[in-house]
PDB file of C-alpha atoms in Angstrom:
ATOM      1  CA  MET A   7     -17.375 -46.261 -75.386  1.00 67.00           C
ATOM      2  CA  LYS A   8     -16.374 -46.518 -71.929  1.00 64.00           C
ATOM      3  CA  LEU A   9     -19.582 -44.866 -70.550  1.00 66.00           C
ATOM      4  CA  VAL A  10     -21.478 -47.281 -72.498  1.00 65.00           C
ATOM      5  CA  LEU A  11     -19.680 -50.187 -71.122  1.00 63.00           C
ATOM      6  CA  LEU A  12     -20.048 -48.591 -67.549  1.00 61.00           C
ATOM      7  CA  PHE A  13     -23.668 -48.090 -67.978  1.00 65.00           C
ATOM      8  CA  ILE A  14     -24.240 -51.760 -69.022  1.00 71.00           C
ATOM      9  CA  PHE A  15     -21.989 -52.832 -66.039  1.00 63.00           C
ATOM     10  CA  PHE A  16     -24.216 -51.080 -63.651  1.00 63.00           C
ATOM     11  CA  ALA A  17     -27.462 -52.263 -65.240  1.00 64.00           C
ATOM     12  CA  VAL A  18     -26.481 -55.941 -65.007  1.00 60.00           C
ATOM     13  CA  GLY A  19     -25.254 -55.611 -61.602  1.00 59.00           C
ATOM     14  CA  TYR A  20     -28.102 -53.706 -60.236  1.00 54.00           C
ATOM     15  CA  SER A  21     -30.460 -56.153 -62.204  1.00 52.00           C
ATOM     16  CA  SER A  22     -28.966 -59.294 -60.353  1.00 50.00           C
ATOM     17  CA  PHE A  23     -28.880 -57.418 -57.152  1.00 49.00           C
ATOM     18  CA  ALA A  24     -32.725 -56.651 -57.276  1.00 48.00           C
ATOM     19  CA  GLN A  25     -33.426 -59.951 -57.918  1.00 47.00           C
ATOM     20  CA  GLN A  26     -32.087 -61.630 -54.898  1.00 51.00           C
ATOM     21  CA  ASP A  27     -35.307 -61.748 -53.012  1.00 55.00           C
ATOM     22  CA  LEU A  28     -37.452 -63.568 -55.792  1.00 56.00           C
ATOM     23  CA  VAL A  29     -36.914 -67.354 -55.081  1.00 57.00           C
ATOM     24  CA  MET A  30     -38.436 -69.843 -57.780  1.00 57.00           C
ATOM     25  CA  ASP A  31     -39.453 -73.252 -56.267  1.00 58.00           C
ATOM     26  CA  SER A  32     -39.564 -76.528 -57.935  1.00 62.00           C
ATOM     27  CA  ILE A  33     -43.171 -76.099 -59.383  1.00 72.00           C
ATOM     28  CA  GLY A  34     -42.393 -72.935 -61.003  1.00 70.00           C
ATOM     29  CA  SER A  35     -44.190 -70.442 -58.580  1.00 76.00           C
ATOM     30  CA  ILE A  36     -42.205 -67.251 -57.143  1.00 74.00           C
ATOM     31  CA  LYS A  37     -42.017 -66.544 -53.809  1.00 75.00           C
ATOM     32  CA  ILE A  38     -40.924 -62.979 -52.535  1.00 75.00           C
ATOM     33  CA  LYS A  39     -38.692 -62.630 -49.779  1.00 77.00           C
ATOM     34  CA  ARG A  40     -39.277 -59.206 -47.861  1.00 77.00           C
ATOM     35  CA  ASP A  41     -38.544 -57.554 -44.801  1.00 80.00           C
ATOM     36  CA  PRO A  42     -41.371 -57.840 -42.277  1.00 82.00           C
ATOM     37  CA  ARG A  43     -40.982 -54.188 -41.448  1.00 83.00           C
ATOM     38  CA  ILE A  44     -42.793 -53.224 -44.620  1.00 81.00           C
ATOM     39  CA  GLU A  45     -45.856 -54.716 -43.505  1.00 84.00           C
ATOM     40  CA  LEU A  46     -45.466 -52.597 -40.172  1.00 85.00           C
ATOM     41  CA  LEU A  47     -44.739 -49.574 -42.036  1.00 81.00           C
ATOM     42  CA  SER A  48     -47.808 -50.120 -44.376  1.00 85.00           C
ATOM     43  CA  ALA A  49     -49.950 -50.534 -41.258  1.00 86.00           C
ATOM     44  CA  LYS A  50     -48.676 -47.101 -39.810  1.00 86.00           C
ATOM     45  CA  GLN A  51     -48.981 -45.372 -42.916  1.00 86.00           C
ATOM     46  CA  SER A  52     -52.587 -46.421 -43.364  1.00 86.00           C
ATOM     47  CA  GLU A  53     -53.535 -45.352 -39.666  1.00 85.00           C
ATOM     48  CA  ILE A  54     -51.817 -41.973 -40.385  1.00 79.00           C
ATOM     49  CA  ASN A  55     -53.870 -41.523 -43.430  1.00 78.00           C
ATOM     50  CA  ARG A  56     -57.083 -42.488 -41.744  1.00 78.00           C
ATOM     51  CA  ARG A  57     -56.444 -40.230 -38.946  1.00 74.00           C
ATOM     52  CA  ALA A  58     -55.617 -37.028 -41.485  1.00 69.00           C
ATOM     53  CA  ALA A  59     -58.900 -37.965 -43.242  1.00 68.00           C
ATOM     54  CA  MET A  60     -60.678 -37.577 -40.038  1.00 64.00           C
ATOM     55  CA  MET A  61     -59.224 -34.247 -39.247  1.00 65.00           C
ATOM     56  CA  ASN A  62     -60.020 -32.864 -42.616  1.00 65.00           C
ATOM     57  CA  ILE A  63     -62.728 -30.775 -43.127  1.00 67.00           C
ATOM     58  CA  THR A  64     -64.811 -31.857 -45.772  1.00 76.00           C
ATOM     59  CA  ARG A  65     -67.489 -29.734 -47.967  1.00 80.00           C
ATOM     60  CA  ALA A  66     -71.096 -31.359 -47.688  1.00 85.00           C
ATOM     61  CA  ARG A  67     -74.483 -30.119 -48.791  1.00 91.00           C
ATOM     62  CA  GLY A  68     -76.331 -28.802 -45.593  1.00 93.00           C
ATOM     63  CA  PHE A  69     -77.991 -25.942 -44.204  1.00 95.00           C
ATOM     64  CA  ARG A  70     -77.201 -22.458 -42.652  1.00 95.00           C
ATOM     65  CA  ILE A  71     -79.391 -19.825 -40.875  1.00 95.00           C
ATOM     66  CA  GLN A  72     -79.225 -16.482 -42.537  1.00 95.00           C
ATOM     67  CA  VAL A  73     -79.818 -13.844 -39.721  1.00 94.00           C
ATOM     68  CA  VAL A  74     -79.407 -10.738 -41.757  1.00 92.00           C
ATOM     69  CA  ASN A  75     -79.201  -9.145 -45.239  1.00 92.00           C
ATOM     70  CA  THR A  76     -78.234  -5.599 -45.031  1.00 93.00           C
ATOM     71  CA  GLN A  77     -75.943  -2.875 -47.172  1.00 95.00           C
ATOM     72  CA  ASN A  78     -74.964  -1.935 -43.861  1.00 94.00           C
ATOM     73  CA  ARG A  79     -71.541  -3.417 -42.917  1.00 94.00           C
ATOM     74  CA  ASP A  80     -71.610  -2.077 -39.231  1.00 94.00           C
ATOM     75  CA  GLU A  81     -74.819  -3.578 -38.859  1.00 93.00           C
ATOM     76  CA  ALA A  82     -73.643  -6.800 -40.242  1.00 93.00           C
ATOM     77  CA  ASN A  83     -70.443  -6.959 -37.907  1.00 94.00           C
ATOM     78  CA  SER A  84     -72.764  -6.194 -34.847  1.00 93.00           C
ATOM     79  CA  VAL A  85     -75.099  -9.022 -35.818  1.00 91.00           C
ATOM     80  CA  LYS A  86     -72.276 -11.383 -36.179  1.00 93.00           C
ATOM     81  CA  ALA A  87     -70.636 -10.534 -32.857  1.00 93.00           C
ATOM     82  CA  GLU A  88     -73.924 -11.059 -31.143  1.00 92.00           C
ATOM     83  CA  MET A  89     -74.158 -14.623 -32.785  1.00 91.00           C
ATOM     84  CA  LEU A  90     -70.819 -15.380 -31.764  1.00 92.00           C
ATOM     85  CA  ARG A  91     -71.548 -14.409 -28.097  1.00 92.00           C
ATOM     86  CA  ARG A  92     -74.887 -15.959 -27.872  1.00 92.00           C
ATOM     87  CA  PHE A  93     -74.248 -19.170 -29.954  1.00 91.00           C
ATOM     88  CA  PRO A  94     -70.403 -19.657 -29.528  1.00 91.00           C
ATOM     89  CA  GLU A  95     -70.933 -23.540 -30.305  1.00 92.00           C
ATOM     90  CA  HIS A  96     -71.901 -22.463 -33.774  1.00 92.00           C
ATOM     91  CA  LYS A  97     -69.587 -21.043 -36.569  1.00 92.00           C
ATOM     92  CA  THR A  98     -70.722 -17.623 -37.632  1.00 93.00           C
ATOM     93  CA  TYR A  99     -69.985 -16.419 -41.162  1.00 93.00           C
ATOM     94  CA  LEU A 100     -70.118 -12.688 -42.452  1.00 94.00           C
ATOM     95  CA  LEU A 101     -70.707 -13.026 -46.565  1.00 93.00           C
ATOM     96  CA  TYR A 102     -70.537 -10.134 -48.981  1.00 94.00           C
ATOM     97  CA  LYS A 103     -72.040 -10.235 -52.251  1.00 92.00           C
ATOM     98  CA  ALA A 104     -72.350  -6.682 -53.862  1.00 89.00           C
ATOM     99  CA  PRO A 105     -74.143  -4.667 -52.419  1.00 93.00           C
ATOM    100  CA  ASN A 106     -75.326  -6.922 -49.429  1.00 94.00           C
ATOM    101  CA  PHE A 107     -73.684  -8.128 -46.337  1.00 95.00           C
ATOM    102  CA  ARG A 108     -75.156 -11.546 -45.112  1.00 94.00           C
ATOM    103  CA  VAL A 109     -74.475 -13.224 -41.819  1.00 94.00           C
ATOM    104  CA  ARG A 110     -75.243 -16.907 -41.759  1.00 94.00           C
ATOM    105  CA  VAL A 111     -74.728 -19.308 -38.665  1.00 95.00           C
ATOM    106  CA  GLY A 112     -73.972 -22.973 -38.218  1.00 93.00           C
ATOM    107  CA  ASN A 113     -73.290 -26.126 -40.365  1.00 92.00           C
ATOM    108  CA  PHE A 114     -75.979 -28.402 -40.013  1.00 93.00           C
ATOM    109  CA  LEU A 115     -76.206 -31.536 -41.922  1.00 91.00           C
ATOM    110  CA  THR A 116     -80.039 -31.749 -41.501  1.00 91.00           C
ATOM    111  CA  GLN A 117     -82.912 -29.512 -41.930  1.00 93.00           C
ATOM    112  CA  LYS A 118     -84.313 -30.685 -38.406  1.00 93.00           C
ATOM    113  CA  ASP A 119     -81.169 -29.465 -36.605  1.00 91.00           C
ATOM    114  CA  ALA A 120     -81.223 -26.214 -38.357  1.00 93.00           C
ATOM    115  CA  GLU A 121     -84.809 -25.554 -37.640  1.00 93.00           C
ATOM    116  CA  ALA A 122     -84.302 -26.019 -34.149  1.00 91.00           C
ATOM    117  CA  THR A 123     -81.412 -23.507 -33.715  1.00 91.00           C
ATOM    118  CA  ARG A 124     -83.373 -20.983 -36.065  1.00 92.00           C
ATOM    119  CA  LYS A 125     -86.419 -20.741 -33.683  1.00 92.00           C
ATOM    120  CA  MET A 126     -84.056 -19.876 -30.826  1.00 90.00           C
ATOM    121  CA  ILE A 127     -82.611 -17.025 -33.050  1.00 90.00           C
ATOM    122  CA  MET A 128     -86.010 -15.989 -33.901  1.00 90.00           C
ATOM    123  CA  SER A 129     -86.978 -15.614 -30.251  1.00 88.00           C
ATOM    124  CA  LEU A 130     -84.080 -13.007 -30.372  1.00 83.00           C
ATOM    125  CA  TYR A 131     -85.008 -11.348 -33.370  1.00 80.00           C
ATOM    126  CA  THR A 132     -88.553 -10.860 -33.596  1.00 80.00           C
ATOM    127  CA  GLY A 133     -90.069  -9.318 -36.812  1.00 76.00           C
ATOM    128  CA  LYS A 134     -87.075  -9.987 -38.847  1.00 80.00           C
ATOM    129  CA  GLY A 135     -86.706 -12.387 -41.892  1.00 84.00           C
ATOM    130  CA  ILE A 136     -84.647 -15.337 -40.402  1.00 91.00           C
ATOM    131  CA  TYR A 137     -84.151 -17.769 -42.971  1.00 92.00           C
ATOM    132  CA  LEU A 138     -82.986 -21.456 -43.566  1.00 93.00           C
ATOM    133  CA  ILE A 139     -80.487 -21.544 -46.549  1.00 92.00           C
ATOM    134  CA  SER A 140     -79.526 -24.455 -48.201  1.00 91.00           C
ATOM    135  CA  ASP A 141     -75.796 -24.181 -48.709  1.00 90.00           C
ATOM    136  CA  MET A 142     -72.330 -25.973 -48.780  1.00 90.00           C
ATOM    137  CA  ILE A 143     -71.169 -26.491 -45.173  1.00 90.00           C
ATOM    138  CA  GLU A 144     -67.816 -27.509 -43.487  1.00 84.00           C
ATOM    139  CA  TYR A 145     -68.276 -30.930 -42.080  1.00 79.00           C
ATOM    140  CA  ARG A 146     -65.915 -32.866 -40.053  1.00 72.00           C
ATOM    141  CA  PRO A 147     -66.399 -36.699 -40.134  1.00 64.00           C
ATOM    142  CA  LEU A 148     -66.888 -38.675 -37.097  1.00 62.00           C
ATOM    143  CA  GLU A 149     -64.169 -41.170 -36.026  1.00 55.00           C
ATOM    144  CA  ASP A 150     -66.293 -44.084 -36.381  1.00 53.00           C
ATOM    145  CA  GLU A 151     -67.651 -43.387 -39.847  1.00 52.00           C
ATOM    146  CA  ASP A 152     -66.611 -45.300 -42.883  1.00 50.00           C
ATOM    147  CA  PHE A 153     -64.411 -43.629 -45.275  1.00 44.00           C
ATOM    148  CA  SER A 154     -64.561 -46.186 -47.952  1.00 45.00           C
ATOM    149  CA  GLY A 155     -67.325 -44.189 -50.072  1.00 43.00           C
ATOM    150  CA  MET A 156     -65.393 -40.750 -49.818  1.00 44.00           C
ATOM    151  CA  GLU A 157     -62.517 -41.360 -52.235  1.00 39.00           C
TER     152      GLU A 157
END
């Protein structure tokens, strides 16, 4: 019984304390008094979320260049090392899908961008099949891009 009374006492006390910020005026509308620091915190959190979204790498439909498709792991590793040395601005991937090793280069949003790099790679490896592959790529949004449609 004491526990029930204690609970009721705290519930009533908390309820009356929580409603101190609500003020009812003469026409029946309610005005809420709140600390102005809440707006500041909200704005700061919004900016933090915006910057975090920009730093996150998202997945998008795009293109990669497949340089080699071989069953020899050493050959695939040497081609990957060559691509990293010659094209450091593009990320290089070594994929394994039994029984083949594949080396792919780049994260291109458009086929036009990928085709320009593909032509440079073809000049290095004449006579080899260098293919443009449609793939899910890693994409980092630019700072001025709108994030409203990404949710």
